[in-house]
Tab-separated table of C-alpha atoms and ligand atoms in Angstrom:
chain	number	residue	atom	x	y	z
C	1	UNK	CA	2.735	54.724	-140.547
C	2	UNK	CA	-0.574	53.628	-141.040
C	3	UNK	CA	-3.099	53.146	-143.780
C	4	UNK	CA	-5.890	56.262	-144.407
C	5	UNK	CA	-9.198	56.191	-145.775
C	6	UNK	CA	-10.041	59.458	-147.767
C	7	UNK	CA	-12.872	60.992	-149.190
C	8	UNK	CA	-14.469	58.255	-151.665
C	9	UNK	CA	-15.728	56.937	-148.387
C	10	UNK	CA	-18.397	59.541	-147.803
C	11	UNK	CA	-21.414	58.691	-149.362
C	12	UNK	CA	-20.032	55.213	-149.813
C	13	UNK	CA	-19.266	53.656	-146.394
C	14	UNK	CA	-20.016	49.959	-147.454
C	15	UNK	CA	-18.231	48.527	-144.319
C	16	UNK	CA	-15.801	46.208	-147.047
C	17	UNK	CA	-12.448	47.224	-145.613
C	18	UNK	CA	-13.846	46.314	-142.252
C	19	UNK	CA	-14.291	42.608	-143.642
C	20	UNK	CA	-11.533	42.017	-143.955
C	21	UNK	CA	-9.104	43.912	-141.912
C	22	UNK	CA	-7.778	41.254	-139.572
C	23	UNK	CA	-6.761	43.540	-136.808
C	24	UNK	CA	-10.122	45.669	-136.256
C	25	UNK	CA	-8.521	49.030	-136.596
C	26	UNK	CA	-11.216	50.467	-138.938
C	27	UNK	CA	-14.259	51.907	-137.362
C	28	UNK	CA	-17.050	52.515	-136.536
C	29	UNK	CA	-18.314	48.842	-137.333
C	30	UNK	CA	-21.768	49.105	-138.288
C	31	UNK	CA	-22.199	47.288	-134.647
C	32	UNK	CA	-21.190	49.935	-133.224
C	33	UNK	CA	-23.515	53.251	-131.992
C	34	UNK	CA	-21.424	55.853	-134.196
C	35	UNK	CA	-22.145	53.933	-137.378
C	36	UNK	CA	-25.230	55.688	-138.425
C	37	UNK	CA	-24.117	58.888	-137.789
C	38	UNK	CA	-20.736	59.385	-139.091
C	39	UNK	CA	-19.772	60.621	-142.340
C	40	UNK	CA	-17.265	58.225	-143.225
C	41	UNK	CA	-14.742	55.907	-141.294
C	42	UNK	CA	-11.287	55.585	-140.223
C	43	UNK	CA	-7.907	53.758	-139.766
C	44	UNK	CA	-6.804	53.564	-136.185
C	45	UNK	CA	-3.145	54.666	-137.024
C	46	UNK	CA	-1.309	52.773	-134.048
C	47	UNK	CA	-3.253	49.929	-134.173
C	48	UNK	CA	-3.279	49.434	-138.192
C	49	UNK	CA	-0.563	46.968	-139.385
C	50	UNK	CA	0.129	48.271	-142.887
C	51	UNK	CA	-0.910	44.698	-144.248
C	52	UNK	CA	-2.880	45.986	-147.184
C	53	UNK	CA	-6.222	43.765	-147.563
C	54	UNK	CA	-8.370	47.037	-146.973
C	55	UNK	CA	-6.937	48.473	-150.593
C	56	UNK	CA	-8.247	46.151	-152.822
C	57	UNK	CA	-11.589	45.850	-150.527
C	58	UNK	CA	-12.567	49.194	-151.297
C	59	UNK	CA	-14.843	49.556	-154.098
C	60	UNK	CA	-14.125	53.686	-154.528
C	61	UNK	CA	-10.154	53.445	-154.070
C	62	UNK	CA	-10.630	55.706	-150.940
C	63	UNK	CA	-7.260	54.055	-148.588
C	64	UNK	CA	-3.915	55.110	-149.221
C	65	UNK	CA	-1.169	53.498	-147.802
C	66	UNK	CA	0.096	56.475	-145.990
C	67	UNK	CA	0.173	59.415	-144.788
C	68	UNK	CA	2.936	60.392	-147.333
C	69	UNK	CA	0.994	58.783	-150.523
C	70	UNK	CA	-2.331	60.555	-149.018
C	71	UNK	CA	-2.677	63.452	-151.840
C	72	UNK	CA	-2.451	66.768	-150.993
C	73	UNK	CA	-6.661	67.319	-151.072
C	74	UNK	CA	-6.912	64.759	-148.820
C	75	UNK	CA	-4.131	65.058	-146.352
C	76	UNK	CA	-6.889	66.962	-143.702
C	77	UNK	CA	-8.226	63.699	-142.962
C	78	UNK	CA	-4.895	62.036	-142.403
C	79	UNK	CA	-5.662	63.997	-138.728
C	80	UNK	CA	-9.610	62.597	-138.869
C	81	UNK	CA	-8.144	59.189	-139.143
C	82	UNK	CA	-5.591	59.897	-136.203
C	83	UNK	CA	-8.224	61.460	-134.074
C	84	UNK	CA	-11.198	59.346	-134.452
C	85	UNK	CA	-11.688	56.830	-131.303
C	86	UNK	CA	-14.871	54.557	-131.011
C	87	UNK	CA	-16.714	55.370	-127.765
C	88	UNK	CA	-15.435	58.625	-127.184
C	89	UNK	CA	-17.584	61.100	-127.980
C	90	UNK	CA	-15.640	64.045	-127.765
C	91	UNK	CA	-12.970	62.435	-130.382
C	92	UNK	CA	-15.935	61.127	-132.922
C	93	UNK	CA	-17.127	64.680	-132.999
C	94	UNK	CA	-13.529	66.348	-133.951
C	95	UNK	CA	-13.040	63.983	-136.309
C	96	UNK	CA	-16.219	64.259	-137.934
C	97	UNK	CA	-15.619	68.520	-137.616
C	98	UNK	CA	-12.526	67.819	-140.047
C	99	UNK	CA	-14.479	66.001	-141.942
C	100	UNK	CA	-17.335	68.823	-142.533
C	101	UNK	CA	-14.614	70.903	-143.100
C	102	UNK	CA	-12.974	68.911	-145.809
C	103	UNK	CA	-16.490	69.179	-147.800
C	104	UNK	CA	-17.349	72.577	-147.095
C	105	UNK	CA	-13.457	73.042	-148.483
C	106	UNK	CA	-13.615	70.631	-151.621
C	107	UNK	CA	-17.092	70.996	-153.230
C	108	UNK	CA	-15.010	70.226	-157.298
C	109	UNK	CA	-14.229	66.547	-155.503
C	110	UNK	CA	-18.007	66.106	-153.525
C	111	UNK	CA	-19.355	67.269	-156.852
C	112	UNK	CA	-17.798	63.756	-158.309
C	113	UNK	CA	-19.387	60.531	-158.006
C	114	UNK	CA	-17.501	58.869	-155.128
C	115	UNK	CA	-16.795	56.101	-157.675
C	116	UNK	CA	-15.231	58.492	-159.547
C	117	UNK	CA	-13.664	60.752	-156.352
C	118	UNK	CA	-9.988	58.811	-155.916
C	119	UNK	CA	-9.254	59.056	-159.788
C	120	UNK	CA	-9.914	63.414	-159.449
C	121	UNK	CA	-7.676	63.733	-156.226
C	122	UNK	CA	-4.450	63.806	-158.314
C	123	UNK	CA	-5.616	66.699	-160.455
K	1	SF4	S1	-3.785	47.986	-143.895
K	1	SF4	FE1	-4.515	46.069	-142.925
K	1	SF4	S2	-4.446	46.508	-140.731
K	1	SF4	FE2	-4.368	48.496	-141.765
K	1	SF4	S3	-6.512	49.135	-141.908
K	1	SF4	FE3	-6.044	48.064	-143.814
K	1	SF4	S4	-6.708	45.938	-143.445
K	1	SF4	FE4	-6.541	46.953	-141.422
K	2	SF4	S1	-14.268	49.918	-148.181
K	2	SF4	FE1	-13.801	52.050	-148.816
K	2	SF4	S2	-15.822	53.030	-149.078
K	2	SF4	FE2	-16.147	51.104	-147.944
K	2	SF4	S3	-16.134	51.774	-145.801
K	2	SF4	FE3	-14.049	51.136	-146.304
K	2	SF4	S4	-12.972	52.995	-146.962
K	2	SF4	FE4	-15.180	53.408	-146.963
């Protein structure tokens, strides 16, 4: 199973992991139309390879490397990850819904610096 970005991502979104993933699973790119508008971004889970660069890329410690390792505050956007598709509209917006949902739902974590998010989602 693949890698998953979580929640340190929003209000982050620095584009590192996309660097240097060598397969292009992680989008949107900021070349591509959704960039400015989504909340965060996401690991294509059938086209990720499990190789790992993204995890030390990250600045905010936001990619687990699994669903199973995802914590349990974050494991909503396990199914953003698996649903988000560049250029389709109708998948960018029900990923991004789980995604409003998942701060509407968690305002303790959104209340911590996203620097600071990854280290509260074990508590
Ligand atoms: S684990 Fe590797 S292939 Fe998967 S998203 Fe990260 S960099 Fe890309
Ligand atoms: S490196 Fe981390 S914070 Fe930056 S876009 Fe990727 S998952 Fe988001």
């Amino acid at each position: 199973m693949a890698f998953v970005i979580t929640d340190p991502c929003i209000g982050t979104k620095d584009s590192a992991c996309v660097d240097v993933c060598p397969v292009d699973c992680i989008h949107p790119r900021k070349d591509e139309p959704e960039f400015s508008a989504t909340t965060m971004l996401y690991i294509h889970p059938d086209e990720c390879i499990d190789c790992g660069a993204c995890v030390p890329a990250c600045p905010v410690a936001a990619i687990y490397d699994s669903p199973e390792s995802t914590p349990a505050s974050q494991k909503d956007l396990i199914e953003a990850n698996s649903i988000y598709r560049a250029g389709d509209a109708a998948a960018v917006s029900q990923a991004e819904a789980i995604v409003t949902a998942h701060i509407a739902g968690h305002a303790d974590l959104m209340g911590v610096a996203s620097a600071e998010r990854a280290a509260a989602h074990a508590k």
